[in-house]
Amino acid sequence: MFKTKLSASRAWREFYTLKLMHRHIGAIAALILISLLSSLSGTPDRHTISNCWEGFLWGLADPIIGLDCLVGIVAIGLLSSVFVRGAAIAGCFVLAAVLGIVIHVFGLNLPGTEIAIAISTIVFGTMLMMPNQPNFTVFALVSVSAGLFQGYADAESVIGAGIISLVAYILGIILTLFAVTMSAREIGSAMGMGEINRILPWKISIAGFALCVIGIVFLSNSRI
């Protein structure tokens, strides 16, 4: 009797975890679709913000408009599930993005932004394809660097905007980055990416390869 109840409870937890993972996958897939449609429809990467509401909305949207930026965010979430302190790295990525915005607003120059974002995407894709656990230090450094450059690139929208609009924009970006990274982290945890001596699922390998391809395409375009 006890074993039956325990088995039913375990089956229910597994079902709930699988259902939750599918929801996260669906949400991220929808964001990627939005990013692709935005690119195909010619949605401008550079836009002006005239009020607080526009600042908040563009803060929510900017991280997912650029496909190279979006897949990098997803990769950080997936890879963070491998490490016990992975959530801290994801948090540092978000803080680095805010710092990048501040750097741009104060008029400081951060050259090679598009190239840096493309390279970080390639690095994340390579890490996802690795059969062994990625190096924690390398992952942390690349994540912080990616956040810094991504925030700097997104801050083009708030140049000349008021302080309230700027705060609203930063709040929107924080919400989007946190939601996407944590959703991807849940997906990675559900797929067992944090297990010791894991065998890398073929789906994760394909995702890593896709990231490398996207990064290479954007890297070649940034050099033109």
PDB file of C-alpha atoms in Angstrom:
ATOM      1  CA  MET A   1       0.000   0.000   0.000  1.00  0.00           C
ATOM      2  CA  PHE A   2       2.756   2.404   0.966  1.00  0.00           C
ATOM      3  CA  LYS A   3       4.769   1.520  -2.142  1.00  0.00           C
ATOM      4  CA  THR A   4       1.729   2.103  -4.332  1.00  0.00           C
ATOM      5  CA  LYS A   5       1.173   5.563  -2.859  1.00  0.00           C
ATOM      6  CA  LEU A   6       4.867   6.385  -3.212  1.00  0.00           C
ATOM      7  CA  SER A   7       4.870   5.256  -6.830  1.00  0.00           C
ATOM      8  CA  ALA A   8       1.765   7.310  -7.601  1.00  0.00           C
ATOM      9  CA  SER A   9       3.289  10.365  -5.931  1.00  0.00           C
ATOM     10  CA  ARG A  10       6.503   9.969  -7.921  1.00  0.00           C
ATOM     11  CA  ALA A  11       4.563   9.543 -11.165  1.00  0.00           C
ATOM     12  CA  TRP A  12       2.575  12.690 -10.394  1.00  0.00           C
ATOM     13  CA  ARG A  13       5.761  14.703  -9.744  1.00  0.00           C
ATOM     14  CA  GLU A  14       7.287  13.484 -12.989  1.00  0.00           C
ATOM     15  CA  PHE A  15       4.106  14.362 -14.879  1.00  0.00           C
ATOM     16  CA  TYR A  16       4.020  17.839 -13.329  1.00  0.00           C
ATOM     17  CA  THR A  17       7.709  18.419 -14.127  1.00  0.00           C
ATOM     18  CA  LEU A  18       7.199  17.319 -17.733  1.00  0.00           C
ATOM     19  CA  LYS A  19       4.135  19.532 -18.106  1.00  0.00           C
ATOM     20  CA  LEU A  20       5.972  22.513 -16.642  1.00  0.00           C
ATOM     21  CA  MET A  21       8.941  21.913 -18.959  1.00  0.00           C
ATOM     22  CA  HIS A  22       6.644  21.854 -21.983  1.00  0.00           C
ATOM     23  CA  ARG A  23       5.160  25.179 -20.912  1.00  0.00           C
ATOM     24  CA  HIS A  24       8.611  26.735 -20.645  1.00  0.00           C
ATOM     25  CA  ILE A  25       9.606  25.306 -24.029  1.00  0.00           C
ATOM     26  CA  GLY A  26       6.411  26.666 -25.579  1.00  0.00           C
ATOM     27  CA  ALA A  27       7.019  30.126 -24.123  1.00  0.00           C
ATOM     28  CA  ILE A  28      10.619  30.264 -25.385  1.00  0.00           C
ATOM     29  CA  ALA A  29       9.572  28.931 -28.798  1.00  0.00           C
ATOM     30  CA  ALA A  30       6.998  31.734 -28.991  1.00  0.00           C
ATOM     31  CA  LEU A  31       9.680  34.308 -28.174  1.00  0.00           C
ATOM     32  CA  ILE A  32      11.964  32.918 -30.886  1.00  0.00           C
ATOM     33  CA  LEU A  33       9.072  33.088 -33.359  1.00  0.00           C
ATOM     34  CA  ILE A  34       8.446  36.708 -32.386  1.00  0.00           C
ATOM     35  CA  SER A  35      12.134  37.452 -32.911  1.00  0.00           C
ATOM     36  CA  LEU A  36      12.092  35.861 -36.368  1.00  0.00           C
ATOM     37  CA  LEU A  37       8.901  37.684 -37.383  1.00  0.00           C
ATOM     38  CA  SER A  38      10.336  40.961 -36.138  1.00  0.00           C
ATOM     39  CA  SER A  39      13.429  40.442 -38.264  1.00  0.00           C
ATOM     40  CA  LEU A  40      11.427  39.488 -41.365  1.00  0.00           C
ATOM     41  CA  SER A  41       9.006  42.399 -40.982  1.00  0.00           C
ATOM     42  CA  GLY A  42      11.830  44.880 -40.632  1.00  0.00           C
ATOM     43  CA  THR A  43      11.085  45.932 -37.066  1.00  0.00           C
ATOM     44  CA  PRO A  44      13.669  48.632 -36.351  1.00  0.00           C
ATOM     45  CA  ASP A  45      16.425  47.829 -33.888  1.00  0.00           C
ATOM     46  CA  ARG A  46      16.810  51.548 -33.233  1.00  0.00           C
ATOM     47  CA  HIS A  47      13.770  53.407 -31.972  1.00  0.00           C
ATOM     48  CA  THR A  48      13.042  56.390 -29.796  1.00  0.00           C
ATOM     49  CA  ILE A  49      11.282  56.346 -26.431  1.00  0.00           C
ATOM     50  CA  SER A  50       9.184  59.348 -25.533  1.00  0.00           C
ATOM     51  CA  ASN A  51       7.445  58.292 -22.333  1.00  0.00           C
ATOM     52  CA  CYS A  52       7.496  55.865 -19.419  1.00  0.00           C
ATOM     53  CA  TRP A  53       5.066  53.377 -20.978  1.00  0.00           C
ATOM     54  CA  GLU A  54       7.054  53.135 -24.202  1.00  0.00           C
ATOM     55  CA  GLY A  55      10.202  52.692 -22.144  1.00  0.00           C
ATOM     56  CA  PHE A  56       8.719  49.730 -20.284  1.00  0.00           C
ATOM     57  CA  LEU A  57       7.317  48.069 -23.423  1.00  0.00           C
ATOM     58  CA  TRP A  58      10.561  48.423 -25.381  1.00  0.00           C
ATOM     59  CA  GLY A  59      12.444  47.171 -22.346  1.00  0.00           C
ATOM     60  CA  LEU A  60      10.365  44.007 -22.485  1.00  0.00           C
ATOM     61  CA  ALA A  61      10.777  43.668 -26.254  1.00  0.00           C
ATOM     62  CA  ASP A  62      14.374  44.641 -27.009  1.00  0.00           C
ATOM     63  CA  PRO A  63      16.071  41.514 -25.584  1.00  0.00           C
ATOM     64  CA  ILE A  64      13.966  39.227 -27.813  1.00  0.00           C
ATOM     65  CA  ILE A  65      13.953  41.247 -31.053  1.00  0.00           C
ATOM     66  CA  GLY A  66      17.537  40.346 -31.913  1.00  0.00           C
ATOM     67  CA  LEU A  67      17.751  36.605 -32.572  1.00  0.00           C
ATOM     68  CA  ASP A  68      21.441  36.447 -31.669  1.00  0.00           C
ATOM     69  CA  CYS A  69      20.730  38.071 -28.307  1.00  0.00           C
ATOM     70  CA  LEU A  70      17.689  35.901 -27.572  1.00  0.00           C
ATOM     71  CA  VAL A  71      19.399  32.563 -28.232  1.00  0.00           C
ATOM     72  CA  GLY A  72      22.316  33.710 -26.080  1.00  0.00           C
ATOM     73  CA  ILE A  73      19.945  34.375 -23.192  1.00  0.00           C
ATOM     74  CA  VAL A  74      18.362  30.941 -23.605  1.00  0.00           C
ATOM     75  CA  ALA A  75      21.813  29.315 -23.698  1.00  0.00           C
ATOM     76  CA  ILE A  76      22.823  31.011 -20.447  1.00  0.00           C
ATOM     77  CA  GLY A  77      19.705  29.655 -18.775  1.00  0.00           C
ATOM     78  CA  LEU A  78      20.308  26.122 -20.052  1.00  0.00           C
ATOM     79  CA  LEU A  79      23.973  26.116 -19.082  1.00  0.00           C
ATOM     80  CA  SER A  80      23.255  27.599 -15.651  1.00  0.00           C
ATOM     81  CA  SER A  81      21.317  24.435 -14.769  1.00  0.00           C
ATOM     82  CA  VAL A  82      24.588  22.469 -14.962  1.00  0.00           C
ATOM     83  CA  PHE A  83      26.085  24.315 -11.981  1.00  0.00           C
ATOM     84  CA  VAL A  84      24.927  24.549  -8.393  1.00  0.00           C
ATOM     85  CA  ARG A  85      25.669  28.287  -8.459  1.00  0.00           C
ATOM     86  CA  GLY A  86      24.295  28.694 -11.960  1.00  0.00           C
ATOM     87  CA  ALA A  87      21.418  30.894 -10.831  1.00  0.00           C
ATOM     88  CA  ALA A  88      23.969  33.396  -9.481  1.00  0.00           C
ATOM     89  CA  ILE A  89      25.641  33.547 -12.895  1.00  0.00           C
ATOM     90  CA  ALA A  90      22.282  34.169 -14.537  1.00  0.00           C
ATOM     91  CA  GLY A  91      21.727  36.988 -12.049  1.00  0.00           C
ATOM     92  CA  CYS A  92      25.146  38.444 -12.818  1.00  0.00           C
ATOM     93  CA  PHE A  93      24.259  38.353 -16.507  1.00  0.00           C
ATOM     94  CA  VAL A  94      21.174  40.474 -15.848  1.00  0.00           C
ATOM     95  CA  LEU A  95      23.148  42.922 -13.693  1.00  0.00           C
ATOM     96  CA  ALA A  96      25.844  43.156 -16.381  1.00  0.00           C
ATOM     97  CA  ALA A  97      23.167  44.040 -18.931  1.00  0.00           C
ATOM     98  CA  VAL A  98      21.974  46.878 -16.694  1.00  0.00           C
ATOM     99  CA  LEU A  99      25.570  48.050 -16.326  1.00  0.00           C
ATOM    100  CA  GLY A 100      25.932  48.014 -20.101  1.00  0.00           C
ATOM    101  CA  ILE A 101      22.899  50.290 -20.397  1.00  0.00           C
ATOM    102  CA  VAL A 102      24.371  52.690 -17.845  1.00  0.00           C
ATOM    103  CA  ILE A 103      27.707  52.747 -19.683  1.00  0.00           C
ATOM    104  CA  HIS A 104      25.983  53.689 -22.932  1.00  0.00           C
ATOM    105  CA  VAL A 105      23.777  56.313 -21.300  1.00  0.00           C
ATOM    106  CA  PHE A 106      26.840  58.028 -19.830  1.00  0.00           C
ATOM    107  CA  GLY A 107      28.402  58.171 -23.275  1.00  0.00           C
ATOM    108  CA  LEU A 108      31.246  55.719 -22.658  1.00  0.00           C
ATOM    109  CA  ASN A 109      32.445  53.789 -25.685  1.00  0.00           C
ATOM    110  CA  LEU A 110      32.282  49.989 -25.810  1.00  0.00           C
ATOM    111  CA  PRO A 111      33.563  48.965 -29.274  1.00  0.00           C
ATOM    112  CA  GLY A 112      32.837  45.755 -31.152  1.00  0.00           C
ATOM    113  CA  THR A 113      29.417  45.183 -29.613  1.00  0.00           C
ATOM    114  CA  GLU A 114      27.908  43.089 -32.411  1.00  0.00           C
ATOM    115  CA  ILE A 115      31.077  41.031 -32.781  1.00  0.00           C
ATOM    116  CA  ALA A 116      31.233  40.356 -29.024  1.00  0.00           C
ATOM    117  CA  ILE A 117      27.588  39.232 -28.915  1.00  0.00           C
ATOM    118  CA  ALA A 118      28.095  36.915 -31.909  1.00  0.00           C
ATOM    119  CA  ILE A 119      31.247  35.396 -30.413  1.00  0.00           C
ATOM    120  CA  SER A 120      29.552  34.801 -27.057  1.00  0.00           C
ATOM    121  CA  THR A 121      26.700  33.041 -28.879  1.00  0.00           C
ATOM    122  CA  ILE A 122      29.211  30.737 -30.580  1.00  0.00           C
ATOM    123  CA  VAL A 123      30.914  30.012 -27.252  1.00  0.00           C
ATOM    124  CA  PHE A 124      27.596  29.153 -25.594  1.00  0.00           C
ATOM    125  CA  GLY A 125      26.680  26.870 -28.484  1.00  0.00           C
ATOM    126  CA  THR A 126      30.027  25.093 -28.199  1.00  0.00           C
ATOM    127  CA  MET A 127      29.493  24.599 -24.463  1.00  0.00           C
ATOM    128  CA  LEU A 128      26.084  23.041 -25.103  1.00  0.00           C
ATOM    129  CA  MET A 129      27.642  20.522 -27.486  1.00  0.00           C
ATOM    130  CA  MET A 130      30.377  19.505 -25.040  1.00  0.00           C
ATOM    131  CA  PRO A 131      29.919  15.981 -23.578  1.00  0.00           C
ATOM    132  CA  ASN A 132      31.529  17.049 -20.304  1.00  0.00           C
ATOM    133  CA  GLN A 133      30.586  19.805 -17.874  1.00  0.00           C
ATOM    134  CA  PRO A 134      31.684  23.253 -19.127  1.00  0.00           C
ATOM    135  CA  ASN A 135      34.266  25.216 -17.198  1.00  0.00           C
ATOM    136  CA  PHE A 136      32.555  27.328 -14.536  1.00  0.00           C
ATOM    137  CA  THR A 137      34.972  30.269 -14.762  1.00  0.00           C
ATOM    138  CA  VAL A 138      34.779  30.476 -18.549  1.00  0.00           C
ATOM    139  CA  PHE A 139      30.996  30.296 -18.450  1.00  0.00           C
ATOM    140  CA  ALA A 140      30.801  33.039 -15.812  1.00  0.00           C
ATOM    141  CA  LEU A 141      33.150  35.373 -17.702  1.00  0.00           C
ATOM    142  CA  VAL A 142      31.423  34.878 -21.056  1.00  0.00           C
ATOM    143  CA  SER A 143      27.987  35.354 -19.458  1.00  0.00           C
ATOM    144  CA  VAL A 144      28.952  38.636 -17.800  1.00  0.00           C
ATOM    145  CA  SER A 145      30.602  39.827 -21.008  1.00  0.00           C
ATOM    146  CA  ALA A 146      27.526  38.915 -23.049  1.00  0.00           C
ATOM    147  CA  GLY A 147      25.267  40.775 -20.634  1.00  0.00           C
ATOM    148  CA  LEU A 148      27.478  43.857 -20.706  1.00  0.00           C
ATOM    149  CA  PHE A 149      27.551  44.075 -24.503  1.00  0.00           C
ATOM    150  CA  GLN A 150      23.890  43.229 -24.896  1.00  0.00           C
ATOM    151  CA  GLY A 151      22.847  45.933 -22.455  1.00  0.00           C
ATOM    152  CA  TYR A 152      25.113  48.389 -24.247  1.00  0.00           C
ATOM    153  CA  ALA A 153      23.534  47.513 -27.603  1.00  0.00           C
ATOM    154  CA  ASP A 154      19.959  47.775 -26.284  1.00  0.00           C
ATOM    155  CA  ALA A 155      20.646  51.160 -24.660  1.00  0.00           C
ATOM    156  CA  GLU A 156      20.620  52.831 -28.080  1.00  0.00           C
ATOM    157  CA  SER A 157      16.858  53.134 -27.592  1.00  0.00           C
ATOM    158  CA  VAL A 158      17.023  55.243 -24.432  1.00  0.00           C
ATOM    159  CA  ILE A 159      19.607  57.814 -25.509  1.00  0.00           C
ATOM    160  CA  GLY A 160      18.005  61.177 -24.814  1.00  0.00           C
ATOM    161  CA  ALA A 161      15.071  59.700 -22.862  1.00  0.00           C
ATOM    162  CA  GLY A 162      14.057  61.028 -19.448  1.00  0.00           C
ATOM    163  CA  ILE A 163      15.124  59.413 -16.198  1.00  0.00           C
ATOM    164  CA  ILE A 164      11.680  57.896 -15.539  1.00  0.00           C
ATOM    165  CA  SER A 165      11.565  56.388 -19.036  1.00  0.00           C
ATOM    166  CA  LEU A 166      15.075  55.031 -18.499  1.00  0.00           C
ATOM    167  CA  VAL A 167      14.098  53.382 -15.209  1.00  0.00           C
ATOM    168  CA  ALA A 168      10.995  51.870 -16.818  1.00  0.00           C
ATOM    169  CA  TYR A 169      13.116  50.567 -19.698  1.00  0.00           C
ATOM    170  CA  ILE A 170      15.613  48.940 -17.345  1.00  0.00           C
ATOM    171  CA  LEU A 171      12.776  47.367 -15.346  1.00  0.00           C
ATOM    172  CA  GLY A 172      11.321  45.885 -18.544  1.00  0.00           C
ATOM    173  CA  ILE A 173      14.674  44.453 -19.594  1.00  0.00           C
ATOM    174  CA  ILE A 174      15.251  42.929 -16.142  1.00  0.00           C
ATOM    175  CA  LEU A 175      11.847  41.221 -16.234  1.00  0.00           C
ATOM    176  CA  THR A 176      12.413  39.754 -19.699  1.00  0.00           C
ATOM    177  CA  LEU A 177      15.967  38.590 -19.041  1.00  0.00           C
ATOM    178  CA  PHE A 178      15.006  37.040 -15.709  1.00  0.00           C
ATOM    179  CA  ALA A 179      11.940  35.278 -17.144  1.00  0.00           C
ATOM    180  CA  VAL A 180      13.785  33.801 -20.132  1.00  0.00           C
ATOM    181  CA  THR A 181      16.910  32.698 -18.257  1.00  0.00           C
ATOM    182  CA  MET A 182      14.945  31.108 -15.423  1.00  0.00           C
ATOM    183  CA  SER A 183      12.600  29.336 -17.855  1.00  0.00           C
ATOM    184  CA  ALA A 184      15.566  27.959 -19.790  1.00  0.00           C
ATOM    185  CA  ARG A 185      17.187  26.929 -16.504  1.00  0.00           C
ATOM    186  CA  GLU A 186      14.065  24.958 -15.566  1.00  0.00           C
ATOM    187  CA  ILE A 187      14.155  23.224 -18.949  1.00  0.00           C
ATOM    188  CA  GLY A 188      17.805  22.301 -18.452  1.00  0.00           C
ATOM    189  CA  SER A 189      17.141  20.964 -14.964  1.00  0.00           C
ATOM    190  CA  ALA A 190      14.188  18.897 -16.177  1.00  0.00           C
ATOM    191  CA  MET A 191      16.346  17.372 -18.929  1.00  0.00           C
ATOM    192  CA  GLY A 192      18.982  16.330 -16.413  1.00  0.00           C
ATOM    193  CA  MET A 193      21.739  18.655 -17.629  1.00  0.00           C
ATOM    194  CA  GLY A 194      23.049  19.025 -14.090  1.00  0.00           C
ATOM    195  CA  GLU A 195      23.652  15.329 -13.509  1.00  0.00           C
ATOM    196  CA  ILE A 196      27.242  14.176 -13.019  1.00  0.00           C
ATOM    197  CA  ASN A 197      28.732  12.324 -15.999  1.00  0.00           C
ATOM    198  CA  ARG A 198      25.593  13.010 -17.965  1.00  0.00           C
ATOM    199  CA  ILE A 199      25.107  11.844 -21.532  1.00  0.00           C
ATOM    200  CA  LEU A 200      24.252  14.965 -23.492  1.00  0.00           C
ATOM    201  CA  PRO A 201      20.732  14.686 -24.966  1.00  0.00           C
ATOM    202  CA  TRP A 202      20.686  14.903 -28.758  1.00  0.00           C
ATOM    203  CA  LYS A 203      18.190  17.763 -28.584  1.00  0.00           C
ATOM    204  CA  ILE A 204      20.626  19.860 -26.550  1.00  0.00           C
ATOM    205  CA  SER A 205      23.382  19.021 -29.035  1.00  0.00           C
ATOM    206  CA  ILE A 206      21.199  20.237 -31.902  1.00  0.00           C
ATOM    207  CA  ALA A 207      20.388  23.412 -29.971  1.00  0.00           C
ATOM    208  CA  GLY A 208      24.101  24.014 -29.405  1.00  0.00           C
ATOM    209  CA  PHE A 209      24.845  23.496 -33.090  1.00  0.00           C
ATOM    210  CA  ALA A 210      22.045  25.906 -34.031  1.00  0.00           C
ATOM    211  CA  LEU A 211      23.502  28.529 -31.692  1.00  0.00           C
ATOM    212  CA  CYS A 212      26.920  28.164 -33.306  1.00  0.00           C
ATOM    213  CA  VAL A 213      25.403  28.612 -36.767  1.00  0.00           C
ATOM    214  CA  ILE A 214      23.429  31.694 -35.692  1.00  0.00           C
ATOM    215  CA  GLY A 215      26.512  33.179 -34.049  1.00  0.00           C
ATOM    216  CA  ILE A 216      28.652  32.564 -37.139  1.00  0.00           C
ATOM    217  CA  VAL A 217      26.040  34.170 -39.416  1.00  0.00           C
ATOM    218  CA  PHE A 218      25.794  37.284 -37.244  1.00  0.00           C
ATOM    219  CA  LEU A 219      29.575  37.403 -36.880  1.00  0.00           C
ATOM    220  CA  SER A 220      30.039  37.377 -40.650  1.00  0.00           C
ATOM    221  CA  ASN A 221      27.377  40.071 -41.082  1.00  0.00           C
ATOM    222  CA  SER A 222      28.969  42.270 -38.424  1.00  0.00           C
ATOM    223  CA  ARG A 223      32.224  42.324 -40.362  1.00  0.00           C
ATOM    224  CA  ILE A 224      30.613  43.607 -43.557  1.00  0.00           C
TER     225      ILE A 224
END
